[in-house]
Coordinates of C-alpha atoms (C1' of nucleotides) in Angstrom, one line a residue:
Chain A
M10 CA 15.3 62.2 -28.8
T11 CA 13.2 60.0 -31.0
T12 CA 11.9 58.0 -28.1
T13 CA 11.3 58.3 -24.4
P14 CA 13.3 55.5 -22.8
Q15 CA 12.2 54.4 -19.4
T16 CA 14.1 55.1 -16.2
S17 CA 16.8 57.0 -18.0
S18 CA 15.2 60.4 -17.9
D19 CA 17.9 62.0 -19.9
S20 CA 20.1 59.6 -21.9
A21 CA 21.8 62.1 -24.2
A22 CA 24.0 61.6 -27.3
L23 CA 21.0 60.3 -29.1
A24 CA 20.6 62.7 -31.9
S25 CA 17.4 62.4 -33.8
V26 CA 18.7 59.9 -36.3
D27 CA 16.8 61.3 -39.2
L28 CA 13.3 60.2 -38.3
A29 CA 12.2 63.7 -39.1
S30 CA 9.7 62.7 -41.8
V31 CA 6.1 62.7 -40.7
S32 CA 5.8 58.9 -40.9
P33 CA 2.4 57.6 -39.8
A34 CA 3.9 55.2 -37.2
P35 CA 5.8 56.8 -34.4
A36 CA 8.7 54.5 -35.3
F37 CA 9.8 53.6 -31.8
S38 CA 13.5 52.8 -31.8
P39 CA 15.0 51.2 -28.7
L40 CA 18.0 52.8 -27.1
Y41 CA 20.4 50.0 -28.0
Q42 CA 19.4 50.4 -31.7
Q43 CA 20.3 54.1 -31.5
I44 CA 23.6 53.2 -29.9
K45 CA 24.2 50.7 -32.7
V46 CA 23.7 53.4 -35.3
L47 CA 26.2 55.6 -33.5
M48 CA 28.7 52.8 -33.3
L49 CA 28.2 52.1 -37.0
K50 CA 29.2 55.7 -37.7
S51 CA 32.4 55.2 -35.8
L52 CA 33.2 52.2 -37.9
Q53 CA 32.3 53.8 -41.1
S54 CA 34.2 57.0 -40.5
G55 CA 37.3 55.1 -39.7
E56 CA 37.5 56.2 -36.1
W57 CA 37.6 52.5 -35.3
K58 CA 39.9 50.7 -37.7
P59 CA 39.9 47.0 -38.7
S60 CA 41.7 44.8 -36.2
A61 CA 41.9 47.6 -33.6
A62 CA 40.1 47.5 -30.3
I63 CA 37.1 49.7 -29.7
P64 CA 36.6 51.3 -26.3
S65 CA 35.5 49.0 -23.4
E66 CA 31.9 48.5 -22.6
I67 CA 32.2 50.7 -19.5
E68 CA 33.8 53.5 -21.5
L69 CA 31.1 53.3 -24.2
A70 CA 28.4 53.3 -21.5
A71 CA 29.8 56.5 -20.1
R72 CA 30.2 58.1 -23.5
F73 CA 26.6 57.3 -24.5
R74 CA 25.2 57.9 -21.0
V75 CA 23.5 54.5 -20.9
S76 CA 24.0 51.4 -18.8
Q77 CA 26.6 48.8 -19.7
G78 CA 23.8 46.3 -20.5
T79 CA 22.5 48.5 -23.2
V80 CA 25.9 49.0 -24.8
R81 CA 26.3 45.2 -24.5
K82 CA 23.2 44.5 -26.5
A83 CA 24.3 46.9 -29.2
I84 CA 27.7 45.2 -29.4
D85 CA 26.0 41.8 -29.4
E86 CA 24.1 42.6 -32.5
L87 CA 27.2 44.1 -34.3
A88 CA 29.2 41.0 -33.4
A89 CA 26.4 38.8 -34.7
E90 CA 26.7 40.6 -38.0
N91 CA 30.4 40.0 -38.1
L92 CA 31.3 43.7 -37.8
L93 CA 32.9 43.3 -34.4
V94 CA 34.7 40.4 -32.6
R95 CA 34.5 39.9 -28.9
R96 CA 37.5 38.4 -27.0
Q97 CA 36.9 37.7 -23.4
G98 CA 39.5 39.3 -21.2
K99 CA 41.0 41.3 -24.0
G100 CA 38.3 43.6 -25.5
T101 CA 36.1 44.0 -28.5
F102 CA 37.8 44.4 -31.9
V103 CA 36.8 45.6 -35.4
A104 CA 36.5 42.5 -37.6
T105 CA 38.9 42.2 -40.5
H106 CA 39.4 40.0 -43.6
A107 CA 43.1 39.7 -42.7
E108 CA 44.3 37.6 -39.7
Q109 CA 41.2 35.5 -39.9
H110 CA 41.1 31.8 -39.4
V111 CA 39.8 31.1 -42.8
Q112 CA 41.7 32.6 -45.7
Y113 CA 38.8 33.4 -47.9
R114 CA 35.7 34.2 -45.8
F115 CA 33.3 34.5 -48.7
L116 CA 34.6 31.6 -50.8
R117 CA 32.4 28.5 -50.3
L118 CA 34.3 26.1 -52.6
F119 CA 35.8 23.0 -50.8
P120 CA 37.6 20.0 -52.0
D121 CA 35.6 16.7 -52.2
S122 CA 38.0 15.0 -49.8
G123 CA 40.1 16.4 -47.0
D124 CA 39.4 19.6 -45.2
A125 CA 39.6 23.0 -46.6
N126 CA 43.3 23.5 -45.7
S127 CA 44.6 20.2 -46.9
E128 CA 45.4 21.5 -50.3
G129 CA 47.1 24.6 -49.0
P130 CA 46.6 28.1 -50.3
A131 CA 45.4 28.8 -53.8
Q132 CA 47.8 29.8 -56.5
R133 CA 46.7 33.2 -57.9
Q134 CA 47.4 34.4 -61.4
I135 CA 46.3 37.9 -62.5
I136 CA 45.3 37.6 -66.1
D137 CA 44.3 41.2 -66.6
C138 CA 43.8 44.4 -64.7
K139 CA 42.5 47.4 -66.5
R140 CA 40.4 50.5 -66.4
S141 CA 37.2 50.4 -68.3
R142 CA 33.6 51.6 -68.3
A143 CA 30.6 50.2 -66.6
S144 CA 28.2 48.1 -68.6
G145 CA 24.5 48.4 -67.9
E146 CA 24.7 45.2 -65.8
V147 CA 27.7 46.3 -63.8
A148 CA 26.4 49.8 -63.3
R149 CA 23.1 48.4 -61.9
A150 CA 24.9 46.1 -59.5
L151 CA 27.3 48.9 -58.2
R152 CA 24.6 51.5 -58.3
I153 CA 26.6 53.8 -60.5
H154 CA 25.9 55.1 -64.0
Q155 CA 26.5 53.2 -67.2
G156 CA 29.8 54.3 -68.6
D157 CA 31.3 55.4 -65.3
A158 CA 34.9 54.4 -64.7
V159 CA 35.5 51.0 -63.2
L160 CA 38.4 48.8 -62.6
Q161 CA 38.3 45.4 -64.2
V162 CA 40.3 42.4 -62.9
R163 CA 40.5 38.9 -64.3
R164 CA 42.3 36.1 -62.5
V165 CA 42.6 32.4 -62.2
L166 CA 42.9 30.5 -58.9
S167 CA 44.5 27.0 -59.0
F168 CA 44.5 24.3 -56.3
A169 CA 47.4 21.9 -56.5
K170 CA 48.3 23.5 -59.8
V171 CA 44.9 22.7 -61.3
P172 CA 43.1 25.8 -62.6
T173 CA 39.8 25.7 -60.8
I174 CA 38.3 29.2 -60.6
L175 CA 38.1 31.9 -63.2
E176 CA 37.1 35.3 -61.8
D177 CA 36.1 38.6 -63.3
M178 CA 35.8 41.5 -61.0
W179 CA 34.5 45.0 -61.4
L180 CA 35.3 47.7 -58.9
P181 CA 34.0 51.3 -58.8
G182 CA 36.8 53.6 -60.1
V183 CA 36.7 56.3 -57.5
P184 CA 37.2 54.5 -54.2
F185 CA 39.7 52.1 -55.8
K186 CA 41.8 54.7 -57.7
G187 CA 45.4 53.5 -57.8
L188 CA 44.8 49.7 -57.8
T189 CA 47.2 48.0 -60.2
A190 CA 48.1 44.5 -61.3
E191 CA 51.4 44.8 -59.5
R192 CA 49.8 45.7 -56.3
L193 CA 47.4 42.8 -56.5
R194 CA 50.3 40.4 -57.4
D195 CA 52.6 41.6 -54.6
Y196 CA 50.0 41.5 -51.9
D197 CA 50.1 38.2 -50.0
G198 CA 46.7 37.6 -48.4
P199 CA 43.0 37.9 -49.2
M200 CA 42.1 40.6 -51.7
Y201 CA 39.5 42.0 -49.3
A202 CA 42.3 42.5 -46.7
L203 CA 44.1 44.6 -49.3
F204 CA 41.0 46.6 -49.9
E205 CA 40.8 47.4 -46.2
T206 CA 44.4 48.5 -45.7
E207 CA 45.0 50.3 -49.0
F208 CA 41.6 51.7 -49.8
G209 CA 39.7 51.7 -46.5
V210 CA 36.9 49.6 -48.0
R211 CA 35.7 46.9 -45.7
M212 CA 33.4 44.3 -47.2
V213 CA 30.7 43.4 -44.7
R214 CA 28.3 41.0 -46.6
A215 CA 27.6 39.7 -50.0
E216 CA 24.9 38.1 -52.2
E217 CA 25.5 35.4 -54.7
K218 CA 23.4 34.2 -57.6
I219 CA 24.4 30.8 -58.8
R220 CA 23.7 29.1 -62.1
A221 CA 25.0 26.2 -64.1
I222 CA 26.6 27.1 -67.5
L223 CA 28.8 25.8 -70.3
P224 CA 32.0 27.8 -70.9
D225 CA 32.9 29.7 -74.1
A226 CA 36.2 29.2 -75.9
E227 CA 38.2 31.7 -74.0
Q228 CA 37.1 30.4 -70.7
C229 CA 37.9 26.8 -71.7
D230 CA 41.4 28.0 -72.6
L231 CA 42.0 29.7 -69.3
L232 CA 40.7 26.8 -67.2
K233 CA 42.1 24.2 -69.6
I234 CA 38.9 22.3 -70.0
S235 CA 36.6 21.3 -72.8
V236 CA 33.4 23.1 -73.9
Q237 CA 31.5 20.1 -72.6
T238 CA 32.5 20.8 -69.0
P239 CA 29.6 22.3 -67.0
L240 CA 30.7 25.1 -64.6
L241 CA 29.2 26.9 -61.6
S242 CA 28.6 30.5 -62.4
V243 CA 28.7 32.5 -59.1
E244 CA 27.8 36.1 -59.5
R245 CA 28.6 38.0 -56.3
T246 CA 27.8 41.6 -55.2
A247 CA 29.7 42.6 -52.1
Y248 CA 28.7 45.4 -49.8
T249 CA 30.4 47.7 -47.3
Y250 CA 28.7 49.4 -44.4
N251 CA 25.2 50.7 -45.0
D252 CA 24.6 48.3 -47.8
I253 CA 26.7 50.2 -50.3
P254 CA 27.8 47.8 -53.1
M255 CA 31.6 48.0 -53.7
E256 CA 32.3 45.0 -55.9
M257 CA 30.7 42.9 -58.7
R258 CA 32.3 39.6 -59.4
R259 CA 31.6 36.6 -61.6
G260 CA 33.4 33.4 -60.7
L261 CA 33.3 30.2 -62.8
Y262 CA 34.0 27.2 -60.6
L263 CA 35.1 23.8 -61.8
T264 CA 33.2 21.4 -59.7
D265 CA 34.6 18.0 -60.6
T266 CA 36.8 17.7 -57.6
H267 CA 35.3 20.6 -55.5
Y268 CA 31.8 21.6 -54.4
Y269 CA 30.1 24.8 -53.3
R270 CA 28.9 24.4 -49.7
N271 CA 25.9 26.1 -48.2
E272 CA 24.3 25.9 -44.8
L273 CA 20.6 26.4 -44.4
N274 CA 18.9 27.5 -41.2
Chain B
M8 CA 25.6 20.7 -10.7
T9 CA 28.3 21.0 -13.3
T10 CA 29.2 24.5 -12.4
T11 CA 28.8 27.0 -9.6
P12 CA 26.9 29.9 -10.8
Q13 CA 27.3 33.1 -9.0
T14 CA 24.7 34.7 -6.8
S15 CA 22.2 31.9 -7.2
S16 CA 23.4 29.7 -4.4
D17 CA 21.1 26.8 -5.2
S18 CA 19.6 27.0 -8.7
A19 CA 18.1 23.5 -9.0
A20 CA 16.6 21.7 -11.9
L21 CA 20.0 21.5 -13.5
A22 CA 20.7 17.8 -13.6
S23 CA 24.3 17.0 -14.4
V24 CA 23.7 17.0 -18.2
D25 CA 26.0 14.1 -18.7
L26 CA 29.4 15.7 -18.3
A27 CA 30.2 12.8 -16.0
S28 CA 33.2 11.8 -18.0
V29 CA 36.5 12.8 -16.5
S30 CA 37.3 15.4 -19.1
P31 CA 40.5 17.3 -18.6
A32 CA 38.8 20.7 -18.9
P33 CA 36.2 21.6 -16.2
A34 CA 33.9 22.3 -19.1
F35 CA 32.2 25.3 -17.6
S36 CA 28.7 25.7 -18.9
P37 CA 26.7 28.8 -18.1
L38 CA 23.3 28.5 -16.6
Y39 CA 21.4 29.7 -19.7
Q40 CA 23.2 27.0 -21.8
Q41 CA 22.0 24.4 -19.4
I42 CA 18.5 25.8 -19.6
K43 CA 18.7 25.7 -23.3
V44 CA 19.5 22.0 -23.2
L45 CA 16.5 21.4 -21.0
M46 CA 14.3 23.3 -23.4
L47 CA 15.7 21.3 -26.3
K48 CA 14.6 18.2 -24.5
S49 CA 11.0 19.5 -24.2
L50 CA 11.1 20.2 -28.0
Q51 CA 12.5 16.9 -28.9
S52 CA 10.2 14.9 -26.7
G53 CA 7.2 16.5 -28.2
E54 CA 6.1 18.1 -24.9
W55 CA 6.1 21.4 -26.9
K56 CA 4.7 20.7 -30.4
P57 CA 5.2 22.7 -33.6
S58 CA 3.1 25.9 -33.8
A59 CA 2.1 25.6 -30.1
A60 CA 3.0 28.2 -27.5
I61 CA 5.6 27.3 -24.9
P62 CA 5.2 28.4 -21.2
S63 CA 5.8 32.1 -20.6
E64 CA 9.2 33.4 -19.5
I65 CA 8.0 33.9 -16.0
E66 CA 6.7 30.3 -15.8
L67 CA 9.9 28.9 -17.2
A68 CA 11.9 31.0 -14.8
A69 CA 9.9 29.5 -11.9
R70 CA 10.2 26.0 -13.3
F71 CA 13.9 26.2 -13.7
R72 CA 14.5 28.3 -10.5
V73 CA 16.4 31.0 -12.4
S74 CA 15.7 34.6 -13.2
Q75 CA 13.6 35.7 -16.1
G76 CA 16.7 37.2 -17.7
T77 CA 18.5 33.9 -17.8
V78 CA 15.5 32.1 -19.4
R79 CA 15.3 35.0 -21.8
K80 CA 18.9 34.5 -23.0
A81 CA 18.2 30.8 -23.6
I82 CA 15.1 31.6 -25.6
D83 CA 17.0 34.2 -27.5
E84 CA 19.5 31.7 -28.8
L85 CA 16.8 29.1 -29.6
A86 CA 15.0 31.8 -31.6
A87 CA 18.2 32.7 -33.4
E88 CA 18.5 29.1 -34.5
N89 CA 14.9 29.2 -35.8
L90 CA 13.6 26.6 -33.3
L91 CA 11.4 29.1 -31.5
V92 CA 9.5 32.2 -32.7
R93 CA 8.8 35.1 -30.3
R94 CA 5.7 37.2 -30.8
Q95 CA 5.4 40.3 -28.6
G96 CA 2.3 40.4 -26.5
K97 CA 1.3 36.8 -27.5
G98 CA 4.0 34.4 -26.4
T99 CA 6.8 32.2 -27.7
F100 CA 6.0 29.5 -30.1
V101 CA 7.6 26.4 -31.5
A102 CA 8.7 27.1 -35.1
T103 CA 7.1 25.1 -37.9
H104 CA 7.4 24.6 -41.6
A105 CA 3.7 25.1 -42.0
E106 CA 2.1 28.5 -41.7
Q107 CA 5.3 30.2 -42.5
H108 CA 5.6 33.2 -44.7
V109 CA 7.7 31.5 -47.3
Q110 CA 6.4 28.2 -48.7
Y111 CA 9.7 26.5 -48.9
R112 CA 12.1 27.6 -46.3
F113 CA 15.1 25.6 -47.6
L114 CA 14.5 26.2 -51.3
R115 CA 16.8 28.9 -52.6
L116 CA 15.7 29.0 -56.2
F117 CA 14.2 32.3 -57.4
P118 CA 13.0 33.5 -60.8
D119 CA 15.3 35.9 -62.7
S120 CA 12.6 38.6 -62.7
G121 CA 9.8 39.2 -60.3
D122 CA 9.7 38.3 -56.7
A123 CA 9.5 34.8 -55.4
N124 CA 5.7 34.7 -55.2
S125 CA 5.1 36.2 -58.6
E126 CA 4.9 32.8 -60.3
G127 CA 2.7 31.3 -57.7
P128 CA 3.2 28.0 -56.0
A129 CA 5.1 25.2 -57.7
Q130 CA 3.2 22.3 -59.4
R131 CA 4.3 19.1 -57.8
Q132 CA 4.3 15.7 -59.6
I133 CA 5.3 12.6 -57.8
I134 CA 7.1 10.3 -60.2
D135 CA 7.9 7.5 -57.9
C136 CA 7.7 6.6 -54.2
K137 CA 9.0 3.2 -53.2
R138 CA 10.8 1.3 -50.4
S139 CA 14.3 0.4 -51.2
R140 CA 17.7 -0.2 -49.5
A141 CA 20.3 2.3 -48.6
S142 CA 23.3 2.6 -50.9
G143 CA 26.7 3.3 -49.4
E144 CA 26.4 7.0 -50.1
V145 CA 22.8 7.3 -48.7
A146 CA 23.7 5.2 -45.6
R147 CA 26.7 7.5 -44.9
A148 CA 24.6 10.6 -45.2
L149 CA 21.8 9.3 -43.0
R150 CA 24.2 7.6 -40.6
I151 CA 22.5 4.2 -41.0
H152 CA 23.9 0.9 -42.4
Q153 CA 24.2 0.1 -46.0
G154 CA 21.2 -2.0 -47.0
D155 CA 18.9 -0.6 -44.3
A156 CA 15.3 0.1 -45.4
V157 CA 14.8 3.5 -46.8
L158 CA 12.0 5.3 -48.6
Q159 CA 12.8 6.7 -52.0
V160 CA 10.8 9.5 -53.6
R161 CA 11.2 11.1 -56.9
R162 CA 9.3 14.2 -58.0
V163 CA 9.3 17.1 -60.4
L164 CA 8.5 20.7 -59.6
S165 CA 7.3 23.0 -62.3
F166 CA 6.9 26.7 -62.3
A167 CA 4.3 28.2 -64.8
K168 CA 4.0 24.6 -66.1
V169 CA 7.7 24.5 -67.0
P170 CA 9.5 21.5 -65.4
T171 CA 12.3 23.1 -63.4
I172 CA 13.4 20.8 -60.5
L173 CA 13.9 17.1 -60.5
E174 CA 14.3 15.8 -57.0
D175 CA 15.3 12.4 -55.5
M176 CA 14.8 11.9 -51.8
W177 CA 15.9 9.2 -49.4
L178 CA 14.3 8.9 -46.0
P179 CA 15.1 6.5 -43.2
G180 CA 12.6 3.7 -43.2
V181 CA 11.8 3.5 -39.5
P182 CA 10.7 7.0 -38.6
F183 CA 8.9 7.4 -41.9
K184 CA 7.0 4.1 -41.9
G185 CA 3.7 4.5 -43.6
L186 CA 4.6 7.3 -46.0
T187 CA 3.0 6.7 -49.4
A188 CA 2.7 8.4 -52.8
E189 CA -1.0 9.1 -52.1
R190 CA -0.2 10.8 -48.9
L191 CA 2.4 13.0 -50.5
R192 CA 0.1 13.8 -53.4
D193 CA -2.9 14.6 -51.2
Y194 CA -1.0 16.8 -48.8
D195 CA -1.3 20.5 -49.7
G196 CA 1.7 22.3 -48.3
P197 CA 5.4 21.9 -47.7
M198 CA 6.7 18.4 -47.5
Y199 CA 8.5 19.2 -44.3
A200 CA 5.2 20.3 -42.8
L201 CA 3.7 16.9 -43.5
F202 CA 6.8 15.3 -41.8
E203 CA 6.0 17.3 -38.7
T204 CA 2.3 16.5 -38.4
E205 CA 2.4 12.9 -39.6
F206 CA 5.7 11.6 -38.4
G207 CA 6.8 14.0 -35.7
V208 CA 10.0 14.8 -37.5
R209 CA 10.9 18.5 -37.6
M210 CA 13.8 19.6 -39.9
V211 CA 15.9 22.2 -38.2
R212 CA 18.8 22.8 -40.5
A213 CA 20.4 21.5 -43.6
E214 CA 23.7 21.4 -45.6
E215 CA 23.9 21.6 -49.3
K216 CA 26.7 20.6 -51.7
I217 CA 26.3 22.3 -55.1
R218 CA 27.9 21.3 -58.4
A219 CA 27.3 21.9 -62.1
I220 CA 26.5 18.7 -64.1
L221 CA 25.1 17.6 -67.4
P222 CA 21.9 15.4 -67.2
D223 CA 21.6 11.8 -68.3
A224 CA 19.0 10.6 -70.7
E225 CA 16.3 9.9 -68.1
Q226 CA 16.8 13.2 -66.5
C227 CA 16.5 15.0 -69.8
D228 CA 13.2 13.2 -70.4
L229 CA 11.7 14.2 -67.1
L230 CA 12.8 17.8 -67.3
K231 CA 12.2 18.0 -71.1
I232 CA 15.6 19.4 -71.9
S233 CA 18.5 18.4 -74.0
V234 CA 21.7 16.6 -72.9
Q235 CA 23.5 19.9 -73.5
T236 CA 21.7 21.8 -70.8
P237 CA 23.9 22.2 -67.7
L238 CA 22.1 21.8 -64.4
L239 CA 22.7 22.7 -60.8
S240 CA 23.1 19.5 -58.7
V241 CA 22.1 20.4 -55.1
E242 CA 22.7 17.6 -52.7
R243 CA 21.1 18.3 -49.4
T244 CA 21.2 16.6 -46.0
A245 CA 18.6 17.8 -43.6
Y246 CA 18.8 17.4 -39.8
T247 CA 16.4 17.3 -36.9
Y248 CA 17.2 18.2 -33.3
N249 CA 20.6 17.2 -32.1
D250 CA 22.1 17.1 -35.6
I251 CA 20.4 13.8 -36.5
P252 CA 20.2 13.4 -40.3
M253 CA 16.7 12.6 -41.4
E254 CA 16.7 13.2 -45.2
M255 CA 19.1 13.0 -48.1
R256 CA 18.0 14.7 -51.2
R257 CA 19.5 15.4 -54.6
G258 CA 17.9 18.2 -56.7
L259 CA 18.6 19.1 -60.3
Y260 CA 17.8 22.7 -60.9
L261 CA 17.2 24.2 -64.3
T262 CA 18.9 27.7 -64.1
D263 CA 18.1 29.3 -67.4
T264 CA 15.2 31.4 -65.9
H265 CA 16.0 30.9 -62.2
Y266 CA 19.0 31.2 -60.0
Y267 CA 20.1 29.8 -56.7
R268 CA 20.5 32.6 -54.2
N269 CA 22.8 32.7 -51.3
E270 CA 23.7 35.4 -48.7
L271 CA 27.1 35.6 -47.2
N272 CA 27.9 37.2 -43.9
Chain C
dC26 C1' -7.9 45.3 -18.2
dA27 C1' -4.3 41.5 -17.5
dG28 C1' -0.7 38.9 -19.6
dT29 C1' 3.0 38.5 -22.8
dG30 C1' 7.5 39.7 -24.6
dG31 C1' 10.8 43.9 -25.0
dT32 C1' 13.9 47.4 -23.0
dC33 C1' 16.7 49.4 -19.4
dT34 C1' 19.0 49.8 -15.2
dA35 C1' 22.3 48.8 -11.2
dG36 C1' 25.0 45.9 -8.9
dA37 C1' 27.3 41.5 -8.0
dC38 C1' 30.4 38.1 -9.2
dC39 C1' 33.0 34.8 -12.6
dA40 C1' 36.3 33.6 -16.4
dC41 C1' 40.0 35.1 -18.9
dA42 C1' 44.3 37.7 -20.4
dC43 C1' 47.9 40.4 -19.5
dT44 C1' 51.5 42.4 -16.6
Chain D
dG14 C1' 46.3 42.6 -9.3
dT15 C1' 43.8 45.1 -12.8
dG16 C1' 40.9 45.4 -16.6
dT17 C1' 38.3 43.1 -20.1
dG18 C1' 34.2 40.6 -21.5
dG19 C1' 30.6 37.0 -19.6
dT20 C1' 26.9 35.6 -16.5
dC21 C1' 23.2 36.3 -13.3
dT22 C1' 19.9 38.7 -10.6
dA23 C1' 16.0 41.8 -9.2
dG24 C1' 13.1 45.2 -10.2
dA25 C1' 11.1 48.8 -13.1
dC26 C1' 8.6 50.3 -16.9
dC27 C1' 7.2 50.1 -22.1
dA28 C1' 4.8 48.1 -26.3
dC29 C1' 1.7 44.9 -28.1
dT30 C1' -2.2 41.5 -28.0
dG31 C1' -6.6 40.1 -26.9
dC32 C1' -10.4 39.7 -23.6

DNA sequence: CAGTGGTCTAGACCACACT
DNA sequence: GTGTGGTCTAGACCACTGC
């Protein structure tokens, strides 16, 4: 035990959670945080799969030898991080990029008028899908070595037949071995949903760096615009569990009839 | 009482919270949500002022005639929304835009290299500050009528003496009566902190619409750039309590040495 | 030391979904 | 009805802050 929780004189199942190092601070960790770590392991290991129900709060309380309230607090935090979804009367489920209300959870581009769904789903066109080697920039983002095998995908998304987004993606070669253009083309649904079902990689969060740029000749050609048309450059790094980067992506967004929406709190 | 909470047979202080209308659904509202509404009123009315401590959990529990746990859950949500800040051992405080760790809570622009503070505080230059009348667009954003009195402010922010941000702001005339260029110039700190102390207006959240644009001649002049330099257009609407818009702002960001950062969950 | 928020428990009952 | 998550309570003890 890393800590001495109160009344519970012997709440087991709480392996030392690698606080072995002689850190100056005692690093007190509340019980529910330790439970959270254990639950994260179950998610990461695949014991609990996307869209499946996890054990009930009562079962988990018994398994971890803590009260239901403590399990509840752990689940609350995981739900707040979008790793779990609670459904009253039904159970708690592992979040997934498929079967979600919004088609693209990480895409923040919306049409100027009408709601997000008014223009229907985007038309997707795979331009290229090939194996290549990581550049310095890509290697840094994916925390791999320069020259390591990566998969490179380029595609165009169109709304109402108007090319609007040009995306280049880089995926680490090892976990995504076997990904092909056909598979991307045939799959009907969010790309991140395919990653979950086919490769067991669940994207949990992402960071984006946004800039304004002018396109080069090739980009103009693909988006059918002039070199004078400013574009949003959206550079995204997406992470799985434990903050492990699993995708680097650069999107060029045409923002004459759409805008990138952000909410600040 | 709008609902019949469990064990607590007579938890008072819960005025009907205007659910008087004969809505089809019974609109069940848990106790802690009703407490939250009451606490929001105290914030809104100025009973609890920015940076001041609110009553302790035990006091609030007594005032509202509920258990400490219920008050706690209400405070938890308000803290999650950045309206309150909890400090163990000291108390719970009303959040403020002053005395915060980050100077500009809503500004998402960061330098390409070095951390946010490495370049020091921005140099601010007020270009203009005048009374005017709301255009259709501004009126819509601020939910006032076209032609209503507004205050218009234009300023330039520079980092390391390089002009980087050109901002135009529109503020509703009534709540911000008495705001002058001098007052803006003399105040040392975030503009939103001045709004709190001088006008009792606390910004709680904001929405931004981002596009890529090319500047016009006047904008080029102020930012000392060419007409060929693409800029980020960041259109922000900021809200106080109860989702009331209190500011419309358009910022043009130079993104050759800075980027707009966003985190997706 | 007293006072504050933070954690944990045990038990009760409510709202919701399925069967 | 049974089982799930959701709310609420009461009481205990811990961790942190400042007098």
